[in-house]
């Protein structure tokens, strides 16, 4: 998948931008806070129908403005073109269109434009709560498996309804509780199986990429921890209903799933240095790229690299540069505050590239 051009209006600090893009390497240069990350986030919005950084859609609208709009012209490997539009006025719902036809459900769009974004916030996958690691699984699986999206949505809906019953002062209706528990179990078993399969296939890819970045034999592992492995999920959910009533929410289920990320058999968040943690996070994201490329109808995802060189030693930077410059990667967007790393990438490769200067939300092509 290639993004040929993009138009952005009132997206965070980018009031207006139009850019024709390179099919291979697009470099955005500028100081921190100038809008480089916002440019990448607009591309992310086109792929996932939401910002990577703002949970509330209206927060991406520029200050003192009433709406935002992002439109991208893409083409597939077979030459077919796609025009993707998203826009929203304050106080109204957002609109998402594919080739001028509005989606009935935004979930229908997920996976059309496979994308992986690597950013400084990825360290939260390692040192943050379990929801960050579940999100990592969900972001990948949802891009190639629509049944997963449906099962996860239905599970969360049933979970929410069960939690409402658990919070009631009076004793909840037994039959109604049983209905929501059975739906949680049925949908949760699907989610569990798909996550289990994903982790099994994903880990060897991740290990290979991590060792290439670090050029070491450090043992890194990922263990999937889930209540789904304790037996039939319905029994697991119902087993401690009394405790659930006491705390007012569901203590067991696939909403508590986690990934144990380990270095040398110990949790990375406790043992890893800053460089190891960042390398681990980058390897996770590049493994996502490799995994999506093989599972998403052989479509090469877009790769967005936001300020990835900070806190890495020169050798790791060199290995990452060599890795993403390979033929297996397609269109890449990369941001940095100076040209040192970018010049290293461009000097050692003959592929097509474009450089853009970013200053106070203004995107300017550079020679």
Short mmCIF file of C-alpha atoms in Angstrom, two decimals:
data_model
loop_
_atom_site.label_atom_id
_atom_site.label_comp_id
_atom_site.label_asym_id
_atom_site.label_seq_id
_atom_site.Cartn_x
_atom_site.Cartn_y
_atom_site.Cartn_z
CA UNK A 1 0.00 0.00 0.00
CA UNK A 2 1.32 3.45 -0.97
CA UNK A 3 0.09 6.89 0.14
CA UNK A 4 0.58 9.09 -2.94
CA UNK A 5 -0.63 12.38 -1.48
CA UNK A 6 -2.32 13.77 1.60
CA UNK A 7 -4.35 16.90 2.42
CA UNK A 8 -4.72 18.03 6.03
CA UNK A 9 -6.87 20.86 7.39
CA UNK A 10 -7.05 21.95 11.05
CA UNK A 11 -5.45 18.79 12.45
CA UNK A 12 -3.87 19.81 15.76
CA UNK A 13 -1.27 22.49 14.87
CA UNK A 14 -1.41 21.77 11.11
CA UNK A 15 -3.89 24.32 9.78
CA UNK A 16 -3.34 23.45 6.13
CA UNK A 17 -0.98 21.04 4.38
CA UNK A 18 -0.82 19.34 1.00
CA UNK A 19 2.01 16.92 0.27
CA UNK A 20 2.93 14.74 -2.68
CA UNK A 21 4.86 11.82 -1.26
CA UNK A 22 7.64 9.46 -2.22
CA UNK A 23 6.60 5.82 -2.64
CA UNK A 24 9.65 4.79 -0.57
CA UNK A 25 11.10 7.23 1.98
CA UNK A 26 9.56 10.42 3.36
CA UNK A 27 11.65 12.35 5.89
CA UNK A 28 10.19 15.06 8.12
CA UNK A 29 12.73 17.38 9.74
CA UNK A 30 12.00 19.90 12.48
CA UNK A 31 12.43 20.71 16.13
CA UNK A 32 10.22 19.12 18.77
CA UNK A 33 6.68 20.46 18.95
CA UNK A 34 6.64 21.73 15.36
CA UNK A 35 4.09 19.20 14.01
CA UNK A 36 6.09 16.22 12.72
CA UNK A 37 4.24 13.78 14.98
CA UNK A 38 0.90 15.39 14.10
CA UNK A 39 1.58 14.74 10.41
CA UNK A 40 2.17 11.06 11.14
CA UNK A 41 -0.87 10.98 13.40
CA UNK A 42 -3.06 12.24 10.54
CA UNK A 43 -1.90 9.27 8.46
CA UNK A 44 -2.64 6.99 11.41
CA UNK A 45 -6.16 8.47 11.59
CA UNK A 46 -6.77 7.53 7.95
CA UNK A 47 -5.82 3.92 8.70
CA UNK A 48 -7.50 3.38 12.08
CA UNK A 49 -10.32 5.97 12.17
CA UNK A 50 -8.75 7.52 15.27
CA UNK A 51 -5.69 9.30 16.58
CA UNK A 52 -2.78 7.36 18.04
CA UNK A 53 -2.48 9.91 20.84
CA UNK A 54 -5.92 11.46 21.50
CA UNK A 55 -8.76 9.29 22.80
CA UNK A 56 -11.37 11.97 22.06
CA UNK A 57 -11.84 12.81 18.38
CA UNK A 58 -12.60 16.50 18.96
CA UNK A 59 -9.17 16.93 20.57
CA UNK A 60 -7.47 16.68 17.17
CA UNK A 61 -9.31 19.80 15.89
CA UNK A 62 -7.03 22.85 15.89
CA UNK A 63 -7.66 25.45 18.57
CA UNK A 64 -10.23 28.10 17.57
CA UNK A 65 -11.31 25.99 14.58
CA UNK A 66 -14.67 24.29 14.05
CA UNK A 67 -13.66 21.19 12.08
CA UNK A 68 -10.83 19.04 10.82
CA UNK A 69 -10.34 17.13 7.56
CA UNK A 70 -7.77 14.62 6.33
CA UNK A 71 -7.85 13.06 2.87
CA UNK A 72 -5.37 10.63 1.36
CA UNK A 73 -4.93 9.19 -2.13
CA UNK A 74 -3.56 5.63 -1.94
CA UNK A 75 -2.78 2.90 -4.42
CA UNK A 76 -2.51 -0.85 -3.99
CA UNK A 77 0.28 -3.00 -5.35
CA UNK A 78 -2.00 -3.92 -8.27
CA UNK A 79 -2.47 -0.24 -9.17
CA UNK A 80 -6.02 0.20 -7.83
CA UNK A 81 -6.54 3.60 -6.22
CA UNK A 82 -8.31 4.44 -2.99
CA UNK A 83 -9.39 7.88 -1.80
CA UNK A 84 -9.93 7.90 1.96
CA UNK A 85 -11.58 10.90 3.63
CA UNK A 86 -12.24 11.65 7.26
CA UNK A 87 -13.67 14.80 8.76
CA UNK A 88 -15.55 16.09 11.75
CA UNK A 89 -17.25 19.27 12.96
CA UNK A 90 -17.24 20.14 16.64
CA UNK A 91 -20.25 18.66 18.40
CA UNK A 92 -21.04 16.30 15.53
CA UNK A 93 -20.06 12.75 14.64
CA UNK A 94 -17.08 12.09 12.39
CA UNK A 95 -17.48 11.01 8.80
CA UNK A 96 -15.33 8.38 7.12
CA UNK A 97 -15.52 7.76 3.38
CA UNK A 98 -13.88 5.36 0.95
CA UNK A 99 -14.00 6.58 -2.64
CA UNK A 100 -16.72 9.10 -1.65
CA UNK A 101 -18.93 6.39 -0.12
CA UNK A 102 -19.46 6.67 3.63
CA UNK A 103 -18.88 3.64 5.83
CA UNK A 104 -21.86 2.28 7.75
CA UNK A 105 -19.50 0.80 10.34
CA UNK A 106 -15.97 2.08 10.94
CA UNK A 107 -14.86 -1.50 11.69
CA UNK A 108 -15.33 -2.22 7.95
CA UNK A 109 -12.37 0.06 7.24
CA UNK A 110 -9.85 -1.47 9.65
CA UNK A 111 -7.29 -3.51 7.74
CA UNK A 112 -7.74 -1.78 4.37
CA UNK A 113 -4.69 0.38 5.02
CA UNK A 114 -2.30 -1.75 7.10
CA UNK A 115 0.02 0.47 9.13
CA UNK A 116 2.59 0.21 11.90
CA UNK A 117 3.66 3.27 13.88
CA UNK A 118 6.80 3.28 16.03
CA UNK A 119 7.03 6.13 18.53
CA UNK A 120 8.62 7.07 21.89
CA UNK A 121 5.35 6.23 23.65
CA UNK A 122 5.86 2.55 22.75
CA UNK A 123 7.89 2.11 25.94
CA UNK A 124 4.52 2.01 27.72
CA UNK A 125 4.02 -1.43 26.15
CA UNK A 126 6.80 -2.61 28.43
CA UNK A 127 6.50 -0.50 31.57
CA UNK A 128 2.78 0.33 31.38
CA UNK A 129 -0.29 -1.63 32.47
CA UNK A 130 -1.60 -4.80 30.88
CA UNK A 131 -4.05 -2.82 28.73
CA UNK A 132 -1.09 -1.55 26.70
CA UNK A 133 0.00 -5.08 25.86
CA UNK A 134 -3.54 -6.17 25.02
CA UNK A 135 -3.73 -3.17 22.70
CA UNK A 136 -0.58 -4.39 20.96
CA UNK A 137 -2.28 -7.72 20.20
CA UNK A 138 -5.56 -6.09 19.22
CA UNK A 139 -3.91 -3.59 16.85
CA UNK A 140 -2.27 -6.36 14.84
CA UNK A 141 -4.96 -9.05 14.83
CA UNK A 142 -7.75 -6.59 14.02
CA UNK A 143 -5.95 -5.56 10.82
CA UNK A 144 -6.20 -9.03 9.29
CA UNK A 145 -9.09 -10.78 11.09
CA UNK A 146 -12.57 -9.20 11.05
CA UNK A 147 -14.00 -12.05 13.12
CA UNK A 148 -11.64 -11.01 15.91
CA UNK A 149 -12.98 -7.44 15.89
CA UNK A 150 -16.54 -8.74 16.15
CA UNK A 151 -15.76 -11.19 18.96
CA UNK A 152 -13.82 -8.58 20.95
CA UNK A 153 -16.62 -6.01 20.55
CA UNK A 154 -19.29 -8.49 21.65
CA UNK A 155 -17.19 -9.66 24.59
CA UNK A 156 -16.65 -6.10 25.83
CA UNK A 157 -20.35 -5.35 25.46
CA UNK A 158 -21.27 -8.41 27.56
CA UNK A 159 -18.55 -7.54 30.10
CA UNK A 160 -19.94 -4.03 30.47
CA UNK A 161 -23.46 -5.36 31.06
CA UNK A 162 -22.25 -7.93 33.61
CA UNK A 163 -20.36 -5.21 35.48
CA UNK A 164 -23.56 -3.12 35.63
CA UNK A 165 -25.30 -6.05 37.31
CA UNK A 166 -22.40 -6.59 39.71
CA UNK A 167 -22.61 -2.97 40.88
CA UNK A 168 -26.32 -3.17 41.73
CA UNK A 169 -27.24 -2.76 45.40
CA UNK A 170 -29.97 -5.37 45.19
CA UNK A 171 -29.25 -8.93 44.12
CA UNK A 172 -29.06 -9.03 40.29
CA UNK A 173 -31.33 -11.19 38.16
CA UNK A 174 -29.74 -14.65 38.02
CA UNK A 175 -31.00 -15.44 34.53
CA UNK A 176 -29.77 -12.12 33.11
CA UNK A 177 -26.38 -12.58 34.74
CA UNK A 178 -26.13 -16.04 33.20
CA UNK A 179 -26.94 -14.68 29.71
CA UNK A 180 -24.12 -12.10 29.83
CA UNK A 181 -21.67 -14.62 31.29
CA UNK A 182 -22.39 -17.09 28.52
CA UNK A 183 -21.87 -14.41 25.89
CA UNK A 184 -18.60 -13.37 27.55
CA UNK A 185 -17.45 -16.99 27.54
CA UNK A 186 -18.45 -17.72 23.94
CA UNK A 187 -16.86 -14.58 22.50
CA UNK A 188 -13.93 -14.75 24.92
CA UNK A 189 -13.00 -18.26 23.77
CA UNK A 190 -12.72 -16.93 20.20
CA UNK A 191 -10.53 -14.00 21.29
CA UNK A 192 -8.36 -16.28 23.45
CA UNK A 193 -7.76 -18.74 20.63
CA UNK A 194 -6.84 -16.03 18.14
CA UNK A 195 -4.51 -14.27 20.60
CA UNK A 196 -2.86 -17.57 21.47
CA UNK A 197 -2.26 -18.36 17.79
CA UNK A 198 -0.95 -14.84 17.15
CA UNK A 199 1.59 -14.97 20.00
CA UNK A 200 2.83 -18.40 18.95
CA UNK A 201 3.57 -17.18 15.41
CA UNK A 202 4.71 -13.69 16.43
CA UNK A 203 7.40 -14.55 18.99
CA UNK A 204 9.99 -16.10 16.62
CA UNK A 205 9.70 -13.09 14.28
CA UNK A 206 10.18 -10.70 17.20
CA UNK A 207 13.19 -12.61 18.55
CA UNK A 208 14.92 -12.55 15.17
CA UNK A 209 14.43 -8.80 14.77
CA UNK A 210 15.51 -7.99 18.34
CA UNK A 211 18.73 -9.96 17.97
CA UNK A 212 19.46 -8.26 14.68
CA UNK A 213 19.00 -4.79 16.19
CA UNK A 214 21.12 -5.55 19.25
CA UNK A 215 23.62 -7.85 17.51
CA UNK A 216 23.68 -10.03 20.61
CA UNK A 217 22.50 -13.39 21.85
CA UNK A 218 20.35 -11.85 24.62
CA UNK A 219 17.42 -14.19 25.23
CA UNK A 220 14.10 -12.39 24.85
CA UNK A 221 10.74 -14.10 25.25
CA UNK A 222 7.04 -13.25 25.28
CA UNK A 223 4.63 -15.35 27.35
CA UNK A 224 0.87 -15.04 26.88
CA UNK A 225 -0.95 -15.09 30.22
CA UNK A 226 -4.72 -15.57 30.13
CA UNK A 227 -7.57 -16.84 32.27
CA UNK A 228 -8.58 -18.70 29.11
CA UNK A 229 -5.82 -21.21 29.81
CA UNK A 230 -7.34 -22.20 33.16
CA UNK A 231 -10.13 -24.27 31.62
CA UNK A 232 -13.57 -23.56 30.09
CA UNK A 233 -13.95 -19.79 30.24
CA UNK A 234 -17.55 -19.92 31.45
CA UNK A 235 -16.46 -21.86 34.54
CA UNK A 236 -13.58 -19.44 35.14
CA UNK A 237 -15.90 -16.41 34.91
CA UNK A 238 -18.59 -17.88 37.16
CA UNK A 239 -16.22 -19.40 39.71
CA UNK A 240 -15.77 -16.24 41.81
CA UNK A 241 -19.03 -14.43 41.20
CA UNK A 242 -19.28 -13.73 44.95
CA UNK A 243 -15.92 -11.90 44.89
CA UNK A 244 -16.96 -10.05 41.76
CA UNK A 245 -20.08 -8.81 43.55
CA UNK A 246 -17.95 -7.63 46.46
CA UNK A 247 -15.63 -5.52 44.29
CA UNK A 248 -18.27 -4.51 41.72
CA UNK A 249 -16.55 -5.69 38.57
CA UNK A 250 -15.43 -8.84 36.73
CA UNK A 251 -12.14 -10.21 38.04
CA UNK A 252 -11.78 -12.99 35.48
CA UNK A 253 -11.89 -13.12 31.72
CA UNK A 254 -9.85 -12.28 28.64
CA UNK A 255 -10.07 -8.57 29.52
CA UNK A 256 -7.34 -9.37 32.08
CA UNK A 257 -5.00 -10.98 29.52
CA UNK A 258 -1.36 -9.92 29.58
CA UNK A 259 1.96 -10.50 27.86
CA UNK A 260 5.03 -11.13 30.01
CA UNK A 261 7.94 -9.51 28.15
CA UNK A 262 11.20 -11.00 29.37
CA UNK A 263 14.95 -10.51 28.99
CA UNK A 264 17.06 -13.45 30.12
CA UNK A 265 14.05 -14.97 31.88
CA UNK A 266 13.27 -11.79 33.87
CA UNK A 267 10.66 -9.13 33.20
CA UNK A 268 12.10 -6.53 30.85
CA UNK A 269 10.50 -3.61 32.73
CA UNK A 270 12.51 -4.57 35.85
CA UNK A 271 15.79 -5.64 34.28
CA UNK A 272 16.19 -3.70 31.02
CA UNK A 273 18.27 -0.58 30.47
CA UNK A 274 16.79 2.39 28.59
CA UNK A 275 18.46 1.21 25.39
CA UNK A 276 17.26 -2.38 25.85
CA UNK A 277 13.70 -1.27 26.58
CA UNK A 278 13.61 0.98 23.52
CA UNK A 279 15.17 -1.74 21.36
CA UNK A 280 12.61 -4.23 22.69
CA UNK A 281 9.74 -1.85 21.86
CA UNK A 282 11.06 -1.12 18.35
CA UNK A 283 11.55 -4.84 17.69
CA UNK A 284 7.95 -5.46 18.77
CA UNK A 285 6.68 -2.92 16.27
CA UNK A 286 8.92 -4.07 13.40
CA UNK A 287 7.78 -7.63 14.09
CA UNK A 288 4.20 -6.36 13.78
CA UNK A 289 5.16 -5.01 10.36
CA UNK A 290 6.61 -8.35 9.27
CA UNK A 291 3.61 -10.23 10.64
CA UNK A 292 1.06 -7.95 8.93
CA UNK A 293 2.88 -8.14 5.62
CA UNK A 294 2.52 -11.92 5.65
CA UNK A 295 -1.06 -12.06 6.91
CA UNK A 296 -2.79 -9.04 5.36
CA UNK A 297 -3.29 -10.39 1.81
CA UNK A 298 0.43 -9.92 1.17
CA UNK A 299 -0.03 -6.14 1.34
CA UNK A 300 3.01 -4.19 2.52
CA UNK A 301 1.99 -1.93 5.44
CA UNK A 302 2.98 1.70 5.78
CA UNK A 303 5.74 2.18 8.36
CA UNK A 304 5.78 5.35 10.47
CA UNK A 305 8.95 5.93 12.50
CA UNK A 306 8.59 8.83 14.91
CA UNK A 307 11.75 10.03 16.68
CA UNK A 308 13.11 6.50 17.14
CA UNK A 309 16.83 7.27 17.43
CA UNK A 310 16.80 8.97 20.83
CA UNK A 311 18.40 6.95 23.69
CA UNK A 312 19.95 4.40 21.29
CA UNK A 313 23.67 3.89 20.83
CA UNK A 314 25.24 4.27 17.38
CA UNK A 315 25.43 0.53 16.71
CA UNK A 316 21.72 -0.03 17.35
CA UNK A 317 20.85 2.99 15.22
CA UNK A 318 22.96 1.55 12.41
CA UNK A 319 21.22 -1.82 12.62
CA UNK A 320 17.75 -0.24 12.57
CA UNK A 321 18.75 1.90 9.58
CA UNK A 322 19.98 -1.19 7.70
CA UNK A 323 16.84 -3.10 8.62
CA UNK A 324 14.24 -0.54 7.47
CA UNK A 325 16.23 0.27 4.33
CA UNK A 326 15.78 -3.30 3.09
CA UNK A 327 13.64 -4.28 0.14
CA UNK A 328 11.08 -5.99 2.38
CA UNK A 329 9.93 -2.59 3.61
CA UNK A 330 7.65 -0.44 1.49
CA UNK A 331 6.73 3.19 2.05
CA UNK A 332 8.34 4.71 5.14
CA UNK A 333 7.75 7.98 7.01
CA UNK A 334 10.48 9.01 9.42
CA UNK A 335 10.87 12.05 11.67
CA UNK A 336 13.97 13.51 13.30
CA UNK A 337 15.26 16.79 14.68
CA UNK A 338 18.39 16.85 12.49
CA UNK A 339 19.67 15.31 9.27
CA UNK A 340 22.47 13.18 10.70
CA UNK A 341 20.57 9.90 10.86
CA UNK A 342 18.56 10.63 7.75
CA UNK A 343 21.67 11.45 5.74
CA UNK A 344 23.10 8.11 6.86
CA UNK A 345 20.03 6.32 5.52
CA UNK A 346 19.91 8.24 2.27
CA UNK A 347 23.66 8.13 1.62
CA UNK A 348 23.79 4.33 1.74
CA UNK A 349 20.75 3.74 -0.48
CA UNK A 350 19.69 4.69 -3.98
CA UNK A 351 15.91 4.58 -3.42
CA UNK A 352 13.51 7.45 -4.05
CA UNK A 353 13.00 9.88 -1.16
CA UNK A 354 11.54 13.26 -0.28
CA UNK A 355 12.47 15.56 2.58
CA UNK A 356 10.01 17.94 4.23
CA UNK A 357 10.71 20.74 6.67
CA UNK A 358 8.16 21.10 9.48
CA UNK A 359 7.91 24.39 11.37
CA UNK A 360 4.91 25.57 13.39
CA UNK A 361 2.62 23.19 11.55
CA UNK A 362 3.78 24.26 8.09
CA UNK A 363 4.98 21.39 5.87
CA UNK A 364 7.50 22.51 3.21
CA UNK A 365 9.26 20.28 0.64
CA UNK A 366 13.06 20.63 0.71
CA UNK A 367 15.54 20.07 -2.12
#
